[in-house]
CSV table of C-alpha atoms and ligand atoms in Angstrom, one decimal:
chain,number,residue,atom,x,y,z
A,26,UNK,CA,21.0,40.1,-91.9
A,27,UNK,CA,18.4,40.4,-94.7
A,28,UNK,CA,15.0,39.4,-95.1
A,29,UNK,CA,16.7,37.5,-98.2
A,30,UNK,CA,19.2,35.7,-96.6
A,31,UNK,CA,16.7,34.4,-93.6
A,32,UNK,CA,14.6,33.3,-96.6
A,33,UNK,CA,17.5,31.8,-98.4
A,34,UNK,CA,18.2,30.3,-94.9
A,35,UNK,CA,14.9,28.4,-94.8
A,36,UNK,CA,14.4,27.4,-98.3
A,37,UNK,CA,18.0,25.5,-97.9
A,38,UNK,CA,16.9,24.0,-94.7
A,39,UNK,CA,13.6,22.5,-95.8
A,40,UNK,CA,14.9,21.5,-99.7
A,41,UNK,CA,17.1,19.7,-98.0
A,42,UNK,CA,14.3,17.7,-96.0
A,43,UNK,CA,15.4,19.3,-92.4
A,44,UNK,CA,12.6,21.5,-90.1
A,45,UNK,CA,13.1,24.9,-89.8
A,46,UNK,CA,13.2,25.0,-85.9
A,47,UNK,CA,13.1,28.1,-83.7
A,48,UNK,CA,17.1,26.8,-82.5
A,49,UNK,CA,18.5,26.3,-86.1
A,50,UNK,CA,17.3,30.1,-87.0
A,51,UNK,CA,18.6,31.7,-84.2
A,52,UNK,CA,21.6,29.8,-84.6
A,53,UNK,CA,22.4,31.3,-88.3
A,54,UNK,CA,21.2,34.3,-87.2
A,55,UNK,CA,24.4,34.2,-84.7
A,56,UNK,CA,26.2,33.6,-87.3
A,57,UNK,CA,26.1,37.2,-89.2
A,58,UNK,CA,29.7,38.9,-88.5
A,59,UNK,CA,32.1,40.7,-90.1
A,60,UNK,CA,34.5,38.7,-89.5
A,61,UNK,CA,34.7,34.8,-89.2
A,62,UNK,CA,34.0,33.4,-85.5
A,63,UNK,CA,35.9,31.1,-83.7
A,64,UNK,CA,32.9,28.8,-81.8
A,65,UNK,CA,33.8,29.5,-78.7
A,66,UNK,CA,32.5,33.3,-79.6
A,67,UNK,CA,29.6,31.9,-81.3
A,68,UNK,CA,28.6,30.2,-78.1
A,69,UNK,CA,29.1,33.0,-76.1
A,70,UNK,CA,26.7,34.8,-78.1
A,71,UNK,CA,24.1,31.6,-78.3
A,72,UNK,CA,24.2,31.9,-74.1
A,73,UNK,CA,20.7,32.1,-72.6
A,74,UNK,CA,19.2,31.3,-76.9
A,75,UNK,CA,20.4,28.1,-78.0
A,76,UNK,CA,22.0,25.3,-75.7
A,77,UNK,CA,25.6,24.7,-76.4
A,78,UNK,CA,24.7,21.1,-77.3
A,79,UNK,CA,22.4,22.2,-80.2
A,80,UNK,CA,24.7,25.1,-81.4
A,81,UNK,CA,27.5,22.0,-82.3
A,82,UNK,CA,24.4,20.2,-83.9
A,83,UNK,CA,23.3,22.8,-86.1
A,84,UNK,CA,26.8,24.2,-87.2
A,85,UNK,CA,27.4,20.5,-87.9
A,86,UNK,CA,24.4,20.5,-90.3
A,87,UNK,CA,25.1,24.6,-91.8
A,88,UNK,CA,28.4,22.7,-93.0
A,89,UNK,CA,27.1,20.0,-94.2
A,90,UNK,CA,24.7,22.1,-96.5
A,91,UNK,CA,26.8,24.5,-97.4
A,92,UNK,CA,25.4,27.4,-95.3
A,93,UNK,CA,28.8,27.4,-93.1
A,94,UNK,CA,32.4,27.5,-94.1
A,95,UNK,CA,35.5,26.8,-92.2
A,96,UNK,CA,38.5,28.8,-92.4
A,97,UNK,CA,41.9,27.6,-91.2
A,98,UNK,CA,44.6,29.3,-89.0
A,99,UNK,CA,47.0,26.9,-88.7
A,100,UNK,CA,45.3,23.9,-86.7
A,101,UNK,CA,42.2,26.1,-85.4
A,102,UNK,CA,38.9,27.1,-87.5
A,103,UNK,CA,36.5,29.9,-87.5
A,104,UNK,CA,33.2,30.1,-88.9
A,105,UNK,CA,32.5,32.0,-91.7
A,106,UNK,CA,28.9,32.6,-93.8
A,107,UNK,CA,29.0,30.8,-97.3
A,108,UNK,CA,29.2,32.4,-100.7
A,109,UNK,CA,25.6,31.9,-101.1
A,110,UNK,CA,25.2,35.0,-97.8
A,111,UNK,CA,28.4,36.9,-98.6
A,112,UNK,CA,29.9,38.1,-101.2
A,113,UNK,CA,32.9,35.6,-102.5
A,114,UNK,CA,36.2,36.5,-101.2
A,115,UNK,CA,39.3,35.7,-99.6
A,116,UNK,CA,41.3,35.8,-96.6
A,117,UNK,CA,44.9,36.3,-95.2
A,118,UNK,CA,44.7,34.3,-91.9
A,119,UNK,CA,47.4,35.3,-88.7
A,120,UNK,CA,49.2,32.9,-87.3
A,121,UNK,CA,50.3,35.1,-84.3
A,122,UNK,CA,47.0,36.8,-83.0
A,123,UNK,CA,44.6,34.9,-85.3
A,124,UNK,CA,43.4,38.1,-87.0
A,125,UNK,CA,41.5,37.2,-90.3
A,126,UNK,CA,41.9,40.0,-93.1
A,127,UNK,CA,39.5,39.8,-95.8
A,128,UNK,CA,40.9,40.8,-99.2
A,129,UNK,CA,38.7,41.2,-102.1
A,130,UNK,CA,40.0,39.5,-105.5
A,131,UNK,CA,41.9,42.8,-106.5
A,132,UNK,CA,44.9,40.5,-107.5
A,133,UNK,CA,42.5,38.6,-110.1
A,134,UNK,CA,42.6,35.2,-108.5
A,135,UNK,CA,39.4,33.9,-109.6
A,136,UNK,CA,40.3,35.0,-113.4
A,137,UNK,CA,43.1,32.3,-112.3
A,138,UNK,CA,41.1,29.9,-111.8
A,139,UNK,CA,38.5,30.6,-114.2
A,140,UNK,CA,42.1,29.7,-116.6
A,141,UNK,CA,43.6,26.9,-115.4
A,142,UNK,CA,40.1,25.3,-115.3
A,143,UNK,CA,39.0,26.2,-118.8
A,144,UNK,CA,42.3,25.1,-119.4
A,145,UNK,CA,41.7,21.6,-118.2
A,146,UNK,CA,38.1,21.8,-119.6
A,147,UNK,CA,37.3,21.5,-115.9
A,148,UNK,CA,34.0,22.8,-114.5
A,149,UNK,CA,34.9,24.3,-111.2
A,150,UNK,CA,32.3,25.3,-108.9
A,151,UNK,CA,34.0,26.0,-104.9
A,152,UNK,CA,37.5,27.2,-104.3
A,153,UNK,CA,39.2,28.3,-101.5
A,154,UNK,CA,42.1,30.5,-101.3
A,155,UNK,CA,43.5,31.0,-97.8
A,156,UNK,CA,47.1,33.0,-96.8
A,157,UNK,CA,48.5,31.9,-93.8
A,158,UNK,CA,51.4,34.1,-92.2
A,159,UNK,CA,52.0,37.3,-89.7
A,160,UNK,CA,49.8,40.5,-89.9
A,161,UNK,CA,51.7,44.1,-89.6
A,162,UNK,CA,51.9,44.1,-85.5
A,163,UNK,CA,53.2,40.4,-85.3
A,164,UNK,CA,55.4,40.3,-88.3
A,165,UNK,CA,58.8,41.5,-86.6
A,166,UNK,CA,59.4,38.9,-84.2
A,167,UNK,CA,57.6,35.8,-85.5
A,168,UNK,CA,59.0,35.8,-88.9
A,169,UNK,CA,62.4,35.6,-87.5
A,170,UNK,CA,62.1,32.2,-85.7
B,25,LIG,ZN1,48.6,39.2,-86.0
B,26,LIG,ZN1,38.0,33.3,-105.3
């Protein structure tokens, strides 16, 4: 984690009219990963930080601000870093282990989008692009049911 993104951090917190408390930092500090976190991990990690009770409260209120995104697997989440702390991507979620693979747009997606908006004389300014299905080790038997 960066010195800018703990400053980007705070200035979102307090422009939004919230205080910068010692619980909600070291909650978004849990939060750096290379991969998205279910919240059970996340409150693994806040154990003996933050109480469980406030971890909820302040990934509530990272959502609500944009600081926190969900990504789907099928019916469960993780918690994944916004675009404003990572760099914009996508992912291809598993639906048998719930692996989550991060692809960078090499396929041109966002040029898509850029299209069909422009298109549509349509300002976009979020989009998310998710892939659910079976990663290499559980693609032969799950695909067949
Ligand atoms: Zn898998
Ligand atoms: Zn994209």
């Amino acid at each position: 984690m960066s010195a800018d993104d703990i400053n980007n951090f705070r200035q979102i917190i307090t422009s939004n009219g919230y205080r910068l408390t010692r619980a909600r930092e070291a909650t978004f500090r849990l939060l750096v990963s290379s991969e998205p976190q279910s919240v059970a991990k996340i409150l693994a990690k806040a154990k003996g930080t933050v109480d469980r009770v406030s971890v909820y409260r302040n990934l509530e209120l990272f959502e609500k601000l944009g600081i926190v995104h969900r990504v789907y697997i099928g019916w469960k989440h993780k918690i994944e870093l916004s675009d404003d702390f990572v760099k914009h991507h996508h992912h291809l979620s598993c639906l048998g282990c719930g692996k989550i693979i991060d692809i960078e747009d090499e396929s041109h997606i966002d040029e898509f989008i850029e299209h069909v908006a422009a298109r549509a004389d349509f300002a976009p300014r979020r989009h998310i692009f998710e892939v659910d299905g079976y990663c290499h080790d559980c693609k032969p038997t799950k695909t067949t049911r």
